mmCIF file of C-alpha atoms and ligand atoms in Angstrom:
data_model
loop_
_atom_site.group_PDB
_atom_site.id
_atom_site.type_symbol
_atom_site.label_atom_id
_atom_site.label_comp_id
_atom_site.label_asym_id
_atom_site.label_seq_id
_atom_site.Cartn_x
_atom_site.Cartn_y
_atom_site.Cartn_z
ATOM 1 C CA MET A 24 -65.865 55.299 -53.347
ATOM 2 C CA PRO A 25 -67.190 52.839 -55.956
ATOM 3 C CA GLU A 26 -68.549 54.514 -59.069
ATOM 4 C CA ARG A 27 -72.325 54.578 -59.346
ATOM 5 C CA ASN A 28 -74.157 53.125 -62.308
ATOM 6 C CA ILE A 29 -75.895 55.392 -64.795
ATOM 7 C CA VAL A 30 -79.358 53.926 -65.259
ATOM 8 C CA LEU A 31 -81.492 55.002 -68.195
ATOM 9 C CA ILE A 32 -85.221 54.461 -67.935
ATOM 10 C CA GLY A 33 -88.058 55.611 -70.148
ATOM 11 C CA PHE A 34 -90.629 54.519 -72.663
ATOM 12 C CA MET A 35 -89.881 52.383 -75.729
ATOM 13 C CA GLY A 36 -88.467 54.544 -78.483
ATOM 14 C CA SER A 37 -87.289 57.331 -76.205
ATOM 15 C CA GLY A 38 -83.659 56.794 -77.240
ATOM 16 C CA LYS A 39 -82.289 54.799 -74.287
ATOM 17 C CA SER A 40 -80.253 52.342 -76.362
ATOM 18 C CA SER A 41 -78.653 54.914 -78.680
ATOM 19 C CA VAL A 42 -77.868 57.205 -75.741
ATOM 20 C CA SER A 43 -76.474 54.333 -73.635
ATOM 21 C CA ASN A 44 -74.149 53.207 -76.401
ATOM 22 C CA MET A 45 -72.812 56.680 -77.140
ATOM 23 C CA LEU A 46 -72.435 57.470 -73.447
ATOM 24 C CA ALA A 47 -70.495 54.236 -72.912
ATOM 25 C CA LYS A 48 -68.049 55.253 -75.644
ATOM 26 C CA ILE A 49 -67.609 58.784 -74.318
ATOM 27 C CA LEU A 50 -67.206 57.763 -70.682
ATOM 28 C CA LYS A 51 -65.354 54.522 -71.490
ATOM 29 C CA ARG A 52 -67.707 52.495 -69.368
ATOM 30 C CA ASP A 53 -69.388 49.152 -70.019
ATOM 31 C CA VAL A 54 -72.995 49.202 -71.179
ATOM 32 C CA LEU A 55 -75.572 46.551 -70.322
ATOM 33 C CA SER A 56 -79.055 46.240 -71.771
ATOM 34 C CA THR A 57 -81.612 44.338 -69.716
ATOM 35 C CA ASP A 58 -83.463 43.313 -72.895
ATOM 36 C CA ARG A 59 -80.327 41.965 -74.584
ATOM 37 C CA LEU A 60 -79.335 40.037 -71.443
ATOM 38 C CA ILE A 61 -82.809 38.500 -71.263
ATOM 39 C CA GLU A 62 -82.624 37.509 -74.942
ATOM 40 C CA GLU A 63 -79.185 35.947 -74.455
ATOM 41 C CA LYS A 64 -80.292 34.034 -71.393
ATOM 42 C CA GLU A 65 -83.455 32.689 -73.027
ATOM 43 C CA GLY A 66 -82.076 32.237 -76.541
ATOM 44 C CA MET A 67 -85.198 33.984 -77.851
ATOM 45 C CA SER A 68 -86.127 37.466 -78.935
ATOM 46 C CA ILE A 69 -88.228 39.670 -76.641
ATOM 47 C CA ARG A 70 -91.066 39.275 -79.117
ATOM 48 C CA GLU A 71 -90.843 35.466 -78.997
ATOM 49 C CA ILE A 72 -90.742 35.489 -75.196
ATOM 50 C CA PHE A 73 -93.921 37.602 -75.072
ATOM 51 C CA GLN A 74 -95.632 35.441 -77.698
ATOM 52 C CA GLN A 75 -94.634 32.037 -76.372
ATOM 53 C CA ARG A 76 -94.407 32.627 -72.623
ATOM 54 C CA GLY A 77 -96.390 35.799 -71.964
ATOM 55 C CA GLU A 78 -95.698 39.119 -70.286
ATOM 56 C CA ALA A 79 -95.744 37.817 -66.696
ATOM 57 C CA TYR A 80 -92.936 35.378 -67.541
ATOM 58 C CA PHE A 81 -90.959 38.177 -69.201
ATOM 59 C CA ARG A 82 -91.343 40.397 -66.118
ATOM 60 C CA LYS A 83 -89.952 37.605 -63.906
ATOM 61 C CA LEU A 84 -86.899 37.316 -66.168
ATOM 62 C CA GLU A 85 -86.533 41.092 -66.138
ATOM 63 C CA ARG A 86 -86.628 41.106 -62.338
ATOM 64 C CA LYS A 87 -83.837 38.495 -62.172
ATOM 65 C CA ILE A 88 -81.680 40.382 -64.668
ATOM 66 C CA VAL A 89 -82.113 43.641 -62.742
ATOM 67 C CA GLN A 90 -80.890 41.906 -59.591
ATOM 68 C CA GLU A 91 -77.841 40.664 -61.491
ATOM 69 C CA VAL A 92 -76.946 43.951 -63.163
ATOM 70 C CA CYS A 93 -77.351 45.861 -59.893
ATOM 71 C CA ALA A 94 -74.382 43.913 -58.568
ATOM 72 C CA ARG A 95 -72.193 45.748 -61.095
ATOM 73 C CA GLN A 96 -70.618 49.158 -60.460
ATOM 74 C CA GLY A 97 -69.795 52.045 -62.737
ATOM 75 C CA VAL A 98 -71.705 50.687 -65.725
ATOM 76 C CA ILE A 99 -74.369 52.173 -67.943
ATOM 77 C CA LEU A 100 -77.672 50.334 -67.748
ATOM 78 C CA ASP A 101 -80.130 50.491 -70.622
ATOM 79 C CA CYS A 102 -83.383 49.296 -69.063
ATOM 80 C CA GLY A 103 -86.466 47.976 -70.843
ATOM 81 C CA GLY A 104 -89.327 50.478 -70.778
ATOM 82 C CA GLY A 105 -91.394 48.454 -68.318
ATOM 83 C CA VAL A 106 -88.674 47.952 -65.717
ATOM 84 C CA VAL A 107 -90.366 50.512 -63.440
ATOM 85 C CA LEU A 108 -93.536 48.386 -63.192
ATOM 86 C CA ASP A 109 -91.922 46.392 -60.377
ATOM 87 C CA SER A 110 -91.124 48.763 -57.514
ATOM 88 C CA ARG A 111 -88.378 46.412 -56.309
ATOM 89 C CA ASN A 112 -86.506 47.111 -59.543
ATOM 90 C CA VAL A 113 -86.615 50.855 -58.904
ATOM 91 C CA THR A 114 -85.380 50.400 -55.327
ATOM 92 C CA ASP A 115 -82.519 48.132 -56.411
ATOM 93 C CA LEU A 116 -81.481 50.297 -59.360
ATOM 94 C CA LYS A 117 -81.371 53.386 -57.141
ATOM 95 C CA LYS A 118 -79.151 51.745 -54.516
ATOM 96 C CA ASN A 119 -75.948 52.239 -56.481
ATOM 97 C CA GLY A 120 -77.251 54.021 -59.538
ATOM 98 C CA ILE A 121 -78.356 57.422 -60.762
ATOM 99 C CA LEU A 122 -81.732 56.995 -62.416
ATOM 100 C CA ILE A 123 -82.229 59.170 -65.453
ATOM 101 C CA TYR A 124 -85.597 59.293 -67.168
ATOM 102 C CA LEU A 125 -85.450 59.971 -70.892
ATOM 103 C CA ALA A 126 -88.852 61.550 -71.430
ATOM 104 C CA ALA A 127 -90.343 61.701 -74.903
ATOM 105 C CA SER A 128 -93.768 62.769 -76.119
ATOM 106 C CA ALA A 129 -96.183 60.206 -77.549
ATOM 107 C CA GLU A 130 -95.724 61.740 -81.035
ATOM 108 C CA HIS A 131 -91.958 61.467 -80.817
ATOM 109 C CA ILE A 132 -92.159 57.873 -79.575
ATOM 110 C CA TYR A 133 -94.549 56.921 -82.358
ATOM 111 C CA LYS A 134 -92.177 58.383 -84.956
ATOM 112 C CA ASN A 135 -89.174 56.618 -83.433
ATOM 113 C CA ILE A 136 -90.684 53.162 -83.364
ATOM 114 C CA GLN A 137 -91.577 53.166 -87.070
ATOM 115 C CA GLY A 138 -89.549 50.558 -88.933
ATOM 116 C CA HIS A 139 -87.638 49.546 -85.828
ATOM 117 C CA LYS A 140 -87.435 46.360 -83.823
ATOM 118 C CA HIS A 141 -90.736 44.789 -82.887
ATOM 119 C CA ARG A 142 -92.331 45.936 -79.663
ATOM 120 C CA PRO A 143 -94.850 43.286 -78.657
ATOM 121 C CA LEU A 144 -96.813 45.676 -76.441
ATOM 122 C CA LEU A 145 -97.343 48.047 -79.369
ATOM 123 C CA GLU A 146 -98.461 45.423 -81.865
ATOM 124 C CA THR A 147 -102.054 46.541 -81.704
ATOM 125 C CA GLU A 148 -104.492 48.120 -84.125
ATOM 126 C CA ASP A 149 -103.890 51.572 -82.724
ATOM 127 C CA PRO A 150 -100.315 51.811 -81.433
ATOM 128 C CA LYS A 151 -100.602 55.596 -81.019
ATOM 129 C CA ALA A 152 -103.485 55.224 -78.569
ATOM 130 C CA LYS A 153 -101.642 52.434 -76.732
ATOM 131 C CA ILE A 154 -98.544 54.631 -76.359
ATOM 132 C CA GLY A 155 -100.666 57.437 -74.884
ATOM 133 C CA LYS A 156 -102.395 55.069 -72.479
ATOM 134 C CA LEU A 157 -99.210 53.366 -71.267
ATOM 135 C CA LEU A 158 -97.398 56.699 -70.921
ATOM 136 C CA GLN A 159 -100.195 57.969 -68.727
ATOM 137 C CA GLN A 160 -100.201 54.798 -66.623
ATOM 138 C CA ARG A 161 -96.443 54.933 -66.160
ATOM 139 C CA ALA A 162 -95.879 58.673 -65.718
ATOM 140 C CA ALA A 163 -95.669 58.509 -61.920
ATOM 141 C CA LEU A 164 -93.366 55.494 -62.094
ATOM 142 C CA TYR A 165 -90.877 57.176 -64.431
ATOM 143 C CA ALA A 166 -91.032 60.281 -62.236
ATOM 144 C CA GLN A 167 -89.213 58.340 -59.513
ATOM 145 C CA ALA A 168 -85.953 58.976 -61.396
ATOM 146 C CA GLN A 169 -83.549 61.492 -59.848
ATOM 147 C CA HIS A 170 -83.310 63.333 -63.173
ATOM 148 C CA THR A 171 -85.540 63.813 -66.193
ATOM 149 C CA ILE A 172 -84.246 64.748 -69.614
ATOM 150 C CA ARG A 173 -86.638 65.601 -72.411
ATOM 151 C CA THR A 174 -85.496 63.960 -75.622
ATOM 152 C CA ASP A 175 -87.884 65.370 -78.251
ATOM 153 C CA ASP A 176 -85.938 67.149 -80.999
ATOM 154 C CA LYS A 177 -82.561 66.539 -79.359
ATOM 155 C CA THR A 178 -79.683 64.606 -80.891
ATOM 156 C CA VAL A 179 -78.179 61.622 -79.114
ATOM 157 C CA ALA A 180 -75.000 63.690 -78.599
ATOM 158 C CA GLN A 181 -76.979 66.533 -76.970
ATOM 159 C CA ILE A 182 -78.686 64.111 -74.594
ATOM 160 C CA CYS A 183 -75.306 62.566 -73.664
ATOM 161 C CA GLU A 184 -73.941 66.051 -72.975
ATOM 162 C CA GLU A 185 -76.854 66.762 -70.625
ATOM 163 C CA ILE A 186 -76.251 63.515 -68.766
ATOM 164 C CA ILE A 187 -72.532 64.235 -68.451
ATOM 165 C CA GLY A 188 -73.478 67.650 -67.057
ATOM 166 C CA ILE A 189 -75.487 66.002 -64.283
ATOM 167 C CA LEU A 190 -72.738 63.632 -63.112
ATOM 168 C CA PRO A 191 -70.532 66.057 -61.107
ATOM 169 C CA HIS A 192 -73.565 67.053 -58.989
ATOM 170 C CA GLU A 193 -74.258 63.475 -57.979
HETATM 171 C C1 LIG B 206 -91.244 47.092 -72.756
HETATM 172 C C2 LIG B 206 -90.182 47.712 -73.354
HETATM 173 C C3 LIG B 206 -89.210 46.994 -74.203
HETATM 174 C C4 LIG B 206 -89.120 45.523 -73.804
HETATM 175 C C5 LIG B 206 -90.477 44.908 -73.794
HETATM 176 C C6 LIG B 206 -91.446 45.619 -72.836
HETATM 177 C C7 LIG B 206 -92.221 47.895 -71.959
HETATM 178 O O1 LIG B 206 -87.914 47.606 -74.087
HETATM 179 O O2 LIG B 206 -88.520 45.385 -72.540
HETATM 180 O O3 LIG B 206 -90.957 44.929 -75.103
HETATM 181 O O4 LIG B 206 -92.993 47.312 -71.187
HETATM 182 O O5 LIG B 206 -92.197 49.136 -72.100
HETATM 183 P P1 LIG B 206 -87.481 48.989 -74.817
HETATM 184 O O6 LIG B 206 -87.959 50.097 -73.944
HETATM 185 O O7 LIG B 206 -85.988 48.908 -74.862
HETATM 186 O O8 LIG B 206 -88.088 48.965 -76.173
#
């Protein structure tokens, strides 16, 4: 039986990248980030892609990258927060992957994104309100994951432990 991918989804700042990297070390698996692959392919940062080409263009790139990474087996996939907006991505990711939603509260997300990499969608006058609005819009989409792990007030190691606990039941 080929090993299934471990696919992390969730809002920006919910800890997907830190958890993916630690999990990859613990499980000795490769880790792939859809955002990093898009940046490599385009030779631009996510922020530049949004600014110069727009969100619709970014989503098309994201769709292509998801199709490519879904061809891999046994890897850890760190997905951009908006990957669930295209239902085809969810279907493809689920085919040979276990979808795990890292769920964080708006307060926790807001704290986490301070002083971190630029998130074009949150570069607004009131990022807190935007987080709340997007979280609400996306709640049902993230809920399509097979598992949900709340990340507020948990360490990256604790979250990894929870994920590892899920694997034998899959
Ligand atoms: C996005 C999340 C970002 C990145 C882009 C759009 C979103 O990824 O793909 O800025 O729509 O939620 P992270 O969740 O890794 O920050």
